[in-house]
């Protein structure tokens, strides 16, 4: 489908963390914009001035940048538009779709009590009074919402949802201090940003009804609505701290790649048949809001790990080397330039089993160590056993004479050596690996040899051969 007029957006409130649910909402908006050839916009809902610190806003920018979901235009800051929100309310007052409500706090309290007793929503008597009745005291401006009839939200995910207007109170648009309220600001901003599709969490479904009434009050057409179900933890309860991670930055710190997150998040509530693995272009081609599932999606760590392993195996070694180097540095390891080259060289040999870049980092430790290596007790025992030591000495000669230093050749050398010695590989393999790694996890023999290179491998073997038991 191509509809260049489609405009989607993500409108996060800066809270100091970017929740994984916000990331998924951003992804679905981004995918829908890509699918239609439309635009994906970003609005920072920073009207809570205390929470909306520069750092909290930066967390959102960083989260979106890490996920690779950058907006197509410069972000809109909601707080900077307060004046426009106010003039929109002036227009509503002029149209008669809003009114000044002068109820005092005591009167409001009394009305609340009545309303509760009568099982209805709060209604202000100022709704039907003319402005020349206005007293000289603080007022709020309220929406003059219809008292009868119903408001239909034809939600693309939930299906049609009907709200009885008698159950919707006259929403405050401007507070007594003249500041705009949340629902008003969202409507004015979405309209003026040209947003055609509001795709967001279903905690905002009730707001959709209220916002529709504001659209009508302004004489504007509401957008298409799509409310996404929450993301639950693996046990089916609302995602929380005890499920391991909630913030985008936590997933990044745990060693997940952004492309794996995109693939995984796309599958959280949406899917294309049985396809598990797909890239952005594929997802953009297939994605349609109508296919989003209405039931809450459950976080599944095994699936995420599986996908992450897939993307780790696909990634450029130099890119993984940079990521792994950062992890080593965060563990207080000093790395030099040649380490990066060594990492990029070793990564293809160790990445197959890595579910995260943290595991990948663990798997590269053996290659970064400087000679002479430290040995674990077990590794030392293996290489200093007299029989093994002699055999390792002969193996060292065989390896030094290898015609080439690649996996196939070295596998051949090792096999030939086993035959010549009349023993199985088990008789020297573990000792060779111990000599090359000091006991740290290391790939299979030929892999470890090639990862380390000829000089380093033979040097490590020499060091091991000169160890005292
Ligand atoms: N600022 C709201 C939030 O962070 C989103 C509002 C919207 O998408 O309409 O939950």
CSV table of C-alpha atoms and ligand atoms in Angstrom, one decimal:
chain,number,residue,atom,x,y,z
A,1,UNK,CA,0.0,0.0,0.0
A,2,UNK,CA,1.3,3.4,-0.8
A,3,UNK,CA,-0.2,6.5,0.8
A,4,UNK,CA,2.3,9.2,1.1
A,5,UNK,CA,-0.2,11.3,3.1
A,6,UNK,CA,0.1,8.9,6.1
A,7,UNK,CA,1.7,10.6,9.1
A,8,UNK,CA,2.4,8.6,12.3
A,9,UNK,CA,4.1,9.7,15.4
A,10,UNK,CA,5.5,8.6,18.8
A,11,UNK,CA,4.8,11.0,21.6
A,12,UNK,CA,6.7,9.9,24.7
A,13,UNK,CA,6.7,11.8,27.9
A,14,UNK,CA,10.3,12.0,29.2
A,15,UNK,CA,10.4,10.0,32.5
A,16,UNK,CA,14.1,9.2,32.6
A,17,UNK,CA,13.8,5.7,31.0
A,18,UNK,CA,12.4,4.5,27.7
A,19,UNK,CA,10.1,1.6,28.3
A,20,UNK,CA,10.2,-1.3,25.9
A,21,UNK,CA,6.5,-0.7,25.3
A,22,UNK,CA,7.3,2.8,24.0
A,23,UNK,CA,10.0,1.2,21.8
A,24,UNK,CA,7.5,-1.2,20.3
A,25,UNK,CA,5.0,1.7,19.8
A,26,UNK,CA,7.7,3.6,18.0
A,27,UNK,CA,8.6,0.6,15.9
A,28,UNK,CA,5.0,0.0,14.8
A,29,UNK,CA,4.5,3.7,13.9
A,30,UNK,CA,7.8,3.6,12.0
A,31,UNK,CA,6.9,0.4,10.2
A,32,UNK,CA,3.5,1.8,9.2
A,33,UNK,CA,5.1,5.0,7.9
A,34,UNK,CA,7.6,2.9,5.9
A,35,UNK,CA,4.9,0.6,4.7
A,36,UNK,CA,2.8,3.4,3.3
A,37,UNK,CA,5.6,5.7,2.2
A,38,UNK,CA,4.4,8.2,4.7
A,39,UNK,CA,6.2,10.0,7.6
A,40,UNK,CA,7.1,9.1,11.1
A,41,UNK,CA,7.3,12.0,13.5
A,42,UNK,CA,8.5,12.5,17.1
A,43,UNK,CA,6.8,14.7,19.7
A,44,UNK,CA,8.3,15.1,23.1
A,45,UNK,CA,5.5,15.5,25.6
A,46,UNK,CA,7.4,17.6,28.0
A,47,UNK,CA,4.7,19.6,29.8
A,48,UNK,CA,5.6,18.1,33.2
A,49,UNK,CA,8.5,20.5,33.6
A,50,UNK,CA,9.9,18.8,36.7
A,51,UNK,CA,10.3,15.4,35.0
A,52,UNK,CA,11.2,16.7,31.6
A,53,UNK,CA,14.9,17.4,32.3
A,54,UNK,CA,17.4,17.6,29.5
A,55,UNK,CA,18.8,14.2,30.6
A,56,UNK,CA,15.3,12.6,30.5
A,57,UNK,CA,14.7,14.0,26.9
A,58,UNK,CA,18.1,12.7,25.9
A,59,UNK,CA,17.2,9.2,27.0
A,60,UNK,CA,14.4,9.2,24.4
A,61,UNK,CA,16.7,10.5,21.6
A,62,UNK,CA,19.3,7.9,22.6
A,63,UNK,CA,16.8,5.1,22.8
A,64,UNK,CA,15.3,5.9,19.4
A,65,UNK,CA,18.8,6.4,17.8
A,66,UNK,CA,20.0,3.0,19.3
A,67,UNK,CA,16.9,1.3,17.9
A,68,UNK,CA,17.5,2.9,14.5
A,69,UNK,CA,14.0,4.5,14.6
A,70,UNK,CA,14.8,8.1,14.0
A,71,UNK,CA,12.0,10.5,13.1
A,72,UNK,CA,11.7,11.9,9.6
A,73,UNK,CA,11.5,15.5,10.9
A,74,UNK,CA,12.9,17.5,13.8
A,75,UNK,CA,11.1,16.7,17.0
A,76,UNK,CA,8.3,18.9,18.3
A,77,UNK,CA,8.5,19.9,21.9
A,78,UNK,CA,5.0,20.1,23.3
A,79,UNK,CA,5.8,22.6,26.1
A,80,UNK,CA,6.9,25.1,23.5
A,81,UNK,CA,3.5,25.1,21.9
A,82,UNK,CA,1.5,26.2,25.0
A,83,UNK,CA,0.5,29.5,23.4
A,84,UNK,CA,-1.0,27.7,20.4
A,85,UNK,CA,-2.9,25.4,22.8
A,86,UNK,CA,-4.4,28.4,24.4
A,87,UNK,CA,-5.4,30.1,21.2
A,88,UNK,CA,-7.1,26.8,20.1
A,89,UNK,CA,-9.2,27.1,23.3
A,90,UNK,CA,-10.1,30.7,22.4
A,91,UNK,CA,-11.3,29.3,19.0
A,92,UNK,CA,-13.5,26.8,20.9
A,93,UNK,CA,-14.9,29.5,23.1
A,94,UNK,CA,-15.8,31.5,20.1
A,95,UNK,CA,-17.4,28.4,18.4
A,96,UNK,CA,-19.4,27.7,21.6
A,97,UNK,CA,-17.7,24.3,22.0
A,98,UNK,CA,-16.0,25.3,25.3
A,99,UNK,CA,-17.1,27.4,28.3
A,100,UNK,CA,-15.6,29.1,31.3
A,101,UNK,CA,-16.4,27.3,34.5
A,102,UNK,CA,-16.3,29.5,37.6
A,103,UNK,CA,-17.2,26.8,40.1
A,104,UNK,CA,-15.3,27.3,43.4
A,105,UNK,CA,-13.5,24.3,44.9
A,106,UNK,CA,-16.3,23.9,47.4
A,107,UNK,CA,-19.0,24.0,44.7
A,108,UNK,CA,-17.1,21.4,42.7
A,109,UNK,CA,-16.8,19.2,45.8
A,110,UNK,CA,-20.5,19.5,46.4
A,111,UNK,CA,-21.3,18.7,42.7
A,112,UNK,CA,-19.0,15.7,42.9
A,113,UNK,CA,-20.9,14.4,45.9
A,114,UNK,CA,-24.2,14.9,44.1
A,115,UNK,CA,-23.0,13.3,40.9
A,116,UNK,CA,-21.7,10.2,42.8
A,117,UNK,CA,-25.0,9.9,44.6
A,118,UNK,CA,-26.9,10.1,41.3
A,119,UNK,CA,-24.5,7.8,39.5
A,120,UNK,CA,-23.6,10.3,36.8
A,121,UNK,CA,-20.5,12.4,35.8
A,122,UNK,CA,-19.8,15.9,37.2
A,123,UNK,CA,-21.6,18.7,35.3
A,124,UNK,CA,-21.0,22.4,35.8
A,125,UNK,CA,-24.0,24.8,35.9
A,126,UNK,CA,-21.8,27.3,34.0
A,127,UNK,CA,-22.1,25.2,30.9
A,128,UNK,CA,-25.4,26.9,30.0
A,129,UNK,CA,-24.7,30.4,31.4
A,130,UNK,CA,-23.8,33.3,29.2
A,131,UNK,CA,-20.4,35.2,29.6
A,132,UNK,CA,-22.0,38.3,31.1
A,133,UNK,CA,-22.9,36.1,34.1
A,134,UNK,CA,-19.2,35.9,34.7
A,135,UNK,CA,-18.0,36.6,38.2
A,136,UNK,CA,-14.5,38.0,38.9
A,137,UNK,CA,-12.8,34.9,40.1
A,138,UNK,CA,-10.6,32.1,38.8
A,139,UNK,CA,-12.1,29.8,36.2
A,140,UNK,CA,-11.2,26.7,34.2
A,141,UNK,CA,-12.2,26.3,30.6
A,142,UNK,CA,-14.1,23.1,29.9
A,143,UNK,CA,-15.1,21.3,26.7
A,144,UNK,CA,-18.8,21.6,26.1
A,145,UNK,CA,-19.3,17.9,25.3
A,146,UNK,CA,-22.5,16.4,24.0
A,147,UNK,CA,-24.8,15.1,26.7
A,148,UNK,CA,-26.5,12.5,24.6
A,149,UNK,CA,-25.5,10.1,21.9
A,150,UNK,CA,-22.4,8.0,21.7
A,151,UNK,CA,-18.8,8.4,20.5
A,152,UNK,CA,-17.5,5.6,18.4
A,153,UNK,CA,-13.8,4.8,18.3
A,154,UNK,CA,-13.3,2.6,15.2
A,155,UNK,CA,-10.1,1.2,16.5
A,156,UNK,CA,-7.9,-0.6,14.0
A,157,UNK,CA,-6.7,-3.1,16.6
A,158,UNK,CA,-9.6,-3.3,19.1
A,159,UNK,CA,-12.4,-3.0,16.7
A,160,UNK,CA,-15.3,-0.6,17.2
A,161,UNK,CA,-15.5,0.7,20.8
A,162,UNK,CA,-18.5,2.8,21.8
A,163,UNK,CA,-18.5,5.4,24.6
A,164,UNK,CA,-21.8,6.8,25.8
A,165,UNK,CA,-21.4,10.6,25.9
A,166,UNK,CA,-23.4,10.9,29.1
A,167,UNK,CA,-20.5,9.0,30.8
A,168,UNK,CA,-17.9,11.5,29.6
A,169,UNK,CA,-17.6,14.7,31.6
A,170,UNK,CA,-16.8,18.1,30.3
A,171,UNK,CA,-13.1,17.8,30.2
A,172,UNK,CA,-10.9,20.7,31.5
A,173,UNK,CA,-9.0,22.3,28.6
A,174,UNK,CA,-7.3,25.1,30.5
A,175,UNK,CA,-6.6,25.1,34.2
A,176,UNK,CA,-7.2,28.1,36.5
A,177,UNK,CA,-3.6,29.2,35.9
A,178,UNK,CA,-4.3,29.2,32.1
A,179,UNK,CA,-2.1,26.1,31.4
A,180,UNK,CA,-3.4,23.6,28.8
A,181,UNK,CA,-4.3,20.1,29.8
A,182,UNK,CA,-2.9,16.9,28.4
A,183,UNK,CA,-5.8,15.9,26.1
A,184,UNK,CA,-6.1,19.3,24.6
A,185,UNK,CA,-2.4,19.6,23.8
A,186,UNK,CA,-2.3,16.1,22.2
A,187,UNK,CA,-5.2,17.0,19.9
A,188,UNK,CA,-3.9,20.4,18.8
A,189,UNK,CA,-0.4,19.0,18.3
A,190,UNK,CA,-1.5,15.9,16.4
A,191,UNK,CA,-3.7,18.0,14.2
A,192,UNK,CA,-1.1,20.5,13.4
A,193,UNK,CA,1.6,18.0,12.8
A,194,UNK,CA,-0.7,16.4,10.3
A,195,UNK,CA,-0.9,13.1,12.1
A,196,UNK,CA,-3.3,10.8,10.3
A,197,UNK,CA,-2.8,7.6,12.4
A,198,UNK,CA,-2.4,7.6,16.1
A,199,UNK,CA,-0.9,4.2,17.1
A,200,UNK,CA,-0.2,4.0,20.8
A,201,UNK,CA,-0.6,1.9,23.9
A,202,UNK,CA,-4.1,0.9,24.9
A,203,UNK,CA,-3.9,2.7,28.2
A,204,UNK,CA,-4.9,5.7,26.0
A,205,UNK,CA,-8.1,4.1,24.6
A,206,UNK,CA,-10.3,6.2,27.0
A,207,UNK,CA,-8.4,9.3,25.9
A,208,UNK,CA,-9.3,8.6,22.3
A,209,UNK,CA,-13.0,9.2,23.1
A,210,UNK,CA,-12.2,12.4,24.9
A,211,UNK,CA,-9.9,13.5,22.2
A,212,UNK,CA,-12.5,12.8,19.6
A,213,UNK,CA,-14.8,15.2,21.3
A,214,UNK,CA,-12.1,17.9,21.3
A,215,UNK,CA,-11.5,17.3,17.6
A,216,UNK,CA,-15.2,17.8,17.0
A,217,UNK,CA,-15.2,20.9,19.2
A,218,UNK,CA,-12.5,22.4,17.0
A,219,UNK,CA,-14.3,21.3,13.8
A,220,UNK,CA,-11.4,19.0,12.9
A,221,UNK,CA,-11.4,15.4,11.7
A,222,UNK,CA,-10.0,12.9,14.2
A,223,UNK,CA,-7.2,10.6,13.1
A,224,UNK,CA,-7.4,6.8,12.6
A,225,UNK,CA,-6.9,5.2,16.0
A,226,UNK,CA,-5.0,2.0,16.7
A,227,UNK,CA,-4.4,1.0,20.4
A,228,UNK,CA,-1.8,-1.6,21.0
A,229,UNK,CA,-2.1,-4.1,23.9
A,230,UNK,CA,0.5,-4.0,26.6
A,231,UNK,CA,3.6,-6.1,26.7
A,232,UNK,CA,3.4,-8.7,29.5
A,233,UNK,CA,6.2,-10.6,31.3
A,234,UNK,CA,6.7,-14.3,30.4
A,235,UNK,CA,4.2,-15.2,33.2
A,236,UNK,CA,1.4,-13.1,31.7
A,237,UNK,CA,1.5,-10.3,34.2
A,238,UNK,CA,2.2,-6.7,33.5
A,239,UNK,CA,5.9,-6.3,32.6
A,240,UNK,CA,7.8,-5.2,35.7
A,241,UNK,CA,11.3,-5.1,37.2
A,242,UNK,CA,11.2,-8.7,38.3
A,243,UNK,CA,10.9,-9.8,34.7
A,244,UNK,CA,14.5,-8.7,34.2
A,245,UNK,CA,14.4,-5.7,32.0
A,246,UNK,CA,11.9,-3.0,31.0
A,247,UNK,CA,14.0,-0.1,29.6
A,248,UNK,CA,15.5,0.0,26.2
A,249,UNK,CA,18.9,0.9,27.7
A,250,UNK,CA,18.8,-2.3,29.8
A,251,UNK,CA,18.3,-4.4,26.8
A,252,UNK,CA,21.3,-2.6,25.2
A,253,UNK,CA,23.4,-3.2,28.3
A,254,UNK,CA,22.4,-6.9,28.3
A,255,UNK,CA,24.0,-7.3,24.9
A,256,UNK,CA,21.1,-7.3,22.5
A,257,UNK,CA,21.6,-5.8,19.0
A,258,UNK,CA,19.2,-3.2,17.8
A,259,UNK,CA,18.3,-5.2,14.7
A,260,UNK,CA,17.4,-8.2,16.9
A,261,UNK,CA,15.3,-5.9,19.1
A,262,UNK,CA,13.5,-4.6,16.0
A,263,UNK,CA,12.8,-8.1,14.7
A,264,UNK,CA,11.7,-9.3,18.2
A,265,UNK,CA,9.5,-6.2,19.0
A,266,UNK,CA,7.9,-6.5,15.6
A,267,UNK,CA,6.8,-10.0,16.6
A,268,UNK,CA,5.4,-8.8,19.9
A,269,UNK,CA,1.8,-8.3,18.9
A,270,UNK,CA,2.2,-8.5,15.1
A,271,UNK,CA,3.4,-11.2,12.8
A,272,UNK,CA,3.5,-12.4,9.2
A,273,UNK,CA,2.5,-16.0,9.2
A,274,UNK,CA,5.1,-18.2,10.7
A,275,UNK,CA,8.0,-16.0,9.7
A,276,UNK,CA,10.3,-15.6,12.7
A,277,UNK,CA,13.3,-13.8,11.2
A,278,UNK,CA,12.9,-10.9,8.8
A,279,UNK,CA,14.7,-7.6,8.2
A,280,UNK,CA,13.4,-4.1,8.2
A,281,UNK,CA,12.6,-3.9,4.5
A,282,UNK,CA,10.6,-7.2,4.8
A,283,UNK,CA,8.8,-6.0,7.9
A,284,UNK,CA,8.0,-2.7,6.3
A,285,UNK,CA,6.6,-4.4,3.3
A,286,UNK,CA,4.4,-6.7,5.3
A,287,UNK,CA,3.4,-4.5,8.2
A,288,UNK,CA,-0.2,-3.5,8.5
A,289,UNK,CA,-2.0,-2.2,11.6
A,290,UNK,CA,-5.0,-4.4,10.9
A,291,UNK,CA,-2.8,-7.4,11.6
A,292,UNK,CA,-1.9,-6.4,15.1
A,293,UNK,CA,-3.2,-8.8,17.7
A,294,UNK,CA,-5.6,-7.5,20.3
A,295,UNK,CA,-4.4,-9.7,23.2
A,296,UNK,CA,-1.3,-8.7,25.3
A,297,UNK,CA,2.0,-10.0,24.0
A,298,UNK,CA,4.3,-11.9,26.3
A,299,UNK,CA,8.0,-11.3,26.5
A,300,UNK,CA,9.9,-14.5,25.6
A,301,UNK,CA,13.6,-14.4,26.5
A,302,UNK,CA,14.3,-17.6,24.6
A,303,UNK,CA,13.0,-16.2,21.4
A,304,UNK,CA,14.8,-12.9,21.9
A,305,UNK,CA,18.1,-14.8,22.5
A,306,UNK,CA,17.5,-16.9,19.5
A,307,UNK,CA,17.1,-13.9,17.3
A,308,UNK,CA,20.0,-12.1,18.9
A,309,UNK,CA,22.2,-15.0,18.2
A,310,UNK,CA,21.1,-15.0,14.6
A,311,UNK,CA,22.0,-11.3,14.2
A,312,UNK,CA,25.3,-11.7,16.0
A,313,UNK,CA,26.2,-14.4,13.4
A,314,UNK,CA,25.3,-12.0,10.6
A,315,UNK,CA,27.0,-8.8,11.9
A,316,UNK,CA,30.2,-7.4,10.6
A,317,UNK,CA,33.1,-8.6,12.8
A,318,UNK,CA,34.5,-5.0,13.0
A,319,UNK,CA,31.2,-3.8,14.4
A,320,UNK,CA,31.0,-6.6,16.9
A,321,UNK,CA,34.6,-6.0,17.8
A,322,UNK,CA,33.8,-2.4,18.7
A,323,UNK,CA,30.9,-3.5,20.8
A,324,UNK,CA,32.8,-6.2,22.6
A,325,UNK,CA,35.7,-3.8,23.2
A,326,UNK,CA,33.3,-1.4,25.0
A,327,UNK,CA,32.2,-4.3,27.2
A,328,UNK,CA,35.8,-5.2,28.0
A,329,UNK,CA,36.5,-1.6,28.9
A,330,UNK,CA,33.4,-1.4,31.1
A,331,UNK,CA,35.0,-4.4,32.9
A,332,UNK,CA,38.1,-2.3,33.4
A,333,UNK,CA,40.2,-4.0,30.8
A,334,UNK,CA,42.7,-1.7,29.0
A,335,UNK,CA,42.5,-2.2,25.3
A,336,UNK,CA,44.9,-1.1,22.6
A,337,UNK,CA,44.4,-0.6,18.9
A,338,UNK,CA,45.8,-4.0,18.1
A,339,UNK,CA,43.3,-5.6,20.4
A,340,UNK,CA,40.5,-4.3,18.2
A,341,UNK,CA,42.1,-6.1,15.2
A,342,UNK,CA,42.5,-9.2,17.3
A,343,UNK,CA,38.9,-9.1,18.4
A,344,UNK,CA,37.6,-8.7,14.8
A,345,UNK,CA,39.8,-11.6,13.9
A,346,UNK,CA,38.7,-13.9,16.7
A,347,UNK,CA,34.9,-13.1,16.6
A,348,UNK,CA,34.0,-15.3,13.6
A,349,UNK,CA,35.4,-18.3,15.5
A,350,UNK,CA,33.5,-17.7,18.7
A,351,UNK,CA,30.2,-16.1,17.8
A,352,UNK,CA,28.1,-19.1,16.9
A,353,UNK,CA,27.2,-19.9,20.5
A,354,UNK,CA,26.8,-16.3,21.7
A,355,UNK,CA,23.3,-15.2,22.6
A,356,UNK,CA,24.4,-11.7,23.6
A,357,UNK,CA,27.4,-9.5,23.0
A,358,UNK,CA,28.2,-10.0,26.7
A,359,UNK,CA,28.6,-13.7,26.0
A,360,UNK,CA,30.6,-12.8,22.9
A,361,UNK,CA,32.9,-10.7,25.1
A,362,UNK,CA,33.4,-13.7,27.5
A,363,UNK,CA,34.3,-15.9,24.6
A,364,UNK,CA,37.0,-13.5,23.4
A,365,UNK,CA,38.8,-13.1,26.7
A,366,UNK,CA,41.3,-15.9,25.8
A,367,UNK,CA,42.4,-14.0,22.7
A,368,UNK,CA,43.1,-10.7,24.5
A,369,UNK,CA,45.3,-12.1,27.2
A,370,UNK,CA,49.0,-11.1,26.9
A,371,UNK,CA,51.8,-13.7,27.1
A,372,UNK,CA,52.7,-15.3,29.3
A,373,UNK,CA,49.2,-16.3,30.2
A,374,UNK,CA,47.9,-17.0,33.7
A,375,UNK,CA,46.8,-20.6,34.0
A,376,UNK,CA,43.9,-22.1,36.0
A,377,UNK,CA,44.9,-25.0,38.2
A,378,UNK,CA,43.2,-27.4,35.9
A,379,UNK,CA,44.8,-26.0,32.7
A,380,UNK,CA,48.2,-26.0,34.4
A,381,UNK,CA,47.8,-29.7,35.4
A,382,UNK,CA,46.8,-30.6,31.8
A,383,UNK,CA,49.8,-29.0,30.2
A,384,UNK,CA,52.4,-30.1,32.8
A,385,UNK,CA,51.5,-33.8,32.8
A,386,UNK,CA,54.8,-35.4,31.6
A,387,UNK,CA,53.2,-37.6,28.9
A,388,UNK,CA,51.1,-34.7,27.6
A,389,UNK,CA,53.9,-32.3,27.7
A,390,UNK,CA,56.1,-34.5,25.4
A,391,UNK,CA,53.2,-35.0,23.0
A,392,UNK,CA,52.5,-31.2,23.0
A,393,UNK,CA,56.2,-30.6,22.1
A,394,UNK,CA,55.9,-32.9,19.1
A,395,UNK,CA,52.6,-31.3,18.1
A,396,UNK,CA,54.3,-27.9,18.2
A,397,UNK,CA,56.7,-29.1,15.5
A,398,UNK,CA,53.9,-30.4,13.4
A,399,UNK,CA,52.0,-27.1,13.7
A,400,UNK,CA,55.1,-25.0,13.0
A,401,UNK,CA,55.5,-27.0,9.8
A,402,UNK,CA,51.9,-26.5,8.7
A,403,UNK,CA,51.8,-25.4,5.0
A,404,UNK,CA,49.1,-22.8,5.7
A,405,UNK,CA,47.3,-21.4,8.8
A,406,UNK,CA,43.7,-21.9,8.1
A,407,UNK,CA,41.0,-24.0,9.8
A,408,UNK,CA,41.0,-26.8,7.1
A,409,UNK,CA,44.8,-27.1,7.0
A,410,UNK,CA,45.1,-27.1,10.8
A,411,UNK,CA,42.3,-29.6,11.2
A,412,UNK,CA,44.3,-31.8,8.8
A,413,UNK,CA,47.5,-31.3,10.8
A,414,UNK,CA,45.8,-32.2,14.1
A,415,UNK,CA,44.2,-35.3,12.5
A,416,UNK,CA,47.5,-36.4,10.9
A,417,UNK,CA,49.2,-35.9,14.3
A,418,UNK,CA,46.7,-38.0,16.1
A,419,UNK,CA,47.2,-40.8,13.6
A,420,UNK,CA,51.0,-40.6,13.7
A,421,UNK,CA,50.8,-40.8,17.5
A,422,UNK,CA,48.3,-43.6,17.4
A,423,UNK,CA,46.0,-41.8,19.8
A,424,UNK,CA,42.6,-40.1,19.7
A,425,UNK,CA,42.4,-36.2,19.7
A,426,UNK,CA,41.2,-36.5,23.3
A,427,UNK,CA,44.7,-37.3,24.3
A,428,UNK,CA,46.1,-33.9,23.3
A,429,UNK,CA,43.2,-31.6,22.4
A,430,UNK,CA,42.3,-30.5,25.9
A,431,UNK,CA,46.0,-29.8,26.6
A,432,UNK,CA,46.4,-27.8,23.4
A,433,UNK,CA,43.4,-25.8,24.2
A,434,UNK,CA,44.6,-25.2,27.8
A,435,UNK,CA,48.0,-24.1,26.4
A,436,UNK,CA,46.3,-21.6,24.0
A,437,UNK,CA,43.8,-20.2,26.5
A,438,UNK,CA,45.2,-20.8,30.0
A,439,UNK,CA,41.9,-22.4,30.8
A,440,UNK,CA,39.6,-19.6,29.6
A,441,UNK,CA,36.8,-20.7,27.3
A,442,UNK,CA,38.1,-21.0,23.8
A,443,UNK,CA,36.8,-22.3,20.5
A,444,UNK,CA,37.6,-25.6,18.9
A,445,UNK,CA,41.3,-26.4,18.3
A,446,UNK,CA,41.8,-25.2,14.7
A,447,UNK,CA,39.5,-22.3,15.4
A,448,UNK,CA,41.5,-21.2,18.4
A,449,UNK,CA,44.8,-21.6,16.5
A,450,UNK,CA,43.5,-19.5,13.5
A,451,UNK,CA,41.9,-16.9,15.8
A,452,UNK,CA,45.2,-16.4,17.6
A,453,UNK,CA,47.4,-16.5,14.5
A,454,UNK,CA,50.6,-18.6,14.0
A,455,UNK,CA,53.1,-16.6,16.0
A,456,UNK,CA,50.8,-16.1,19.0
A,457,UNK,CA,49.7,-19.7,19.0
A,458,UNK,CA,53.3,-21.1,18.9
A,459,UNK,CA,54.4,-18.6,21.5
A,460,UNK,CA,51.7,-19.7,23.8
A,461,UNK,CA,52.6,-23.3,23.2
A,462,UNK,CA,56.2,-22.5,24.0
A,463,UNK,CA,55.2,-20.7,27.2
A,464,UNK,CA,53.1,-23.7,28.3
A,465,UNK,CA,55.9,-26.2,27.5
A,466,UNK,CA,58.3,-24.3,29.8
A,467,UNK,CA,55.8,-24.2,32.7
A,468,UNK,CA,56.8,-26.1,35.9
A,469,UNK,CA,54.1,-28.4,37.1
B,1,LIG,N1,2.7,11.0,26.2
B,1,LIG,C1,2.0,9.8,26.2
B,1,LIG,C2,2.8,8.7,26.9
B,1,LIG,O1,4.0,8.7,27.0
B,1,LIG,C3,1.6,9.3,24.8
B,1,LIG,C4,0.5,10.1,24.3
B,1,LIG,C5,0.0,9.6,22.9
B,1,LIG,O2,0.6,8.7,22.3
B,1,LIG,O3,-1.1,10.1,22.5
B,1,LIG,O4,2.2,7.7,27.3
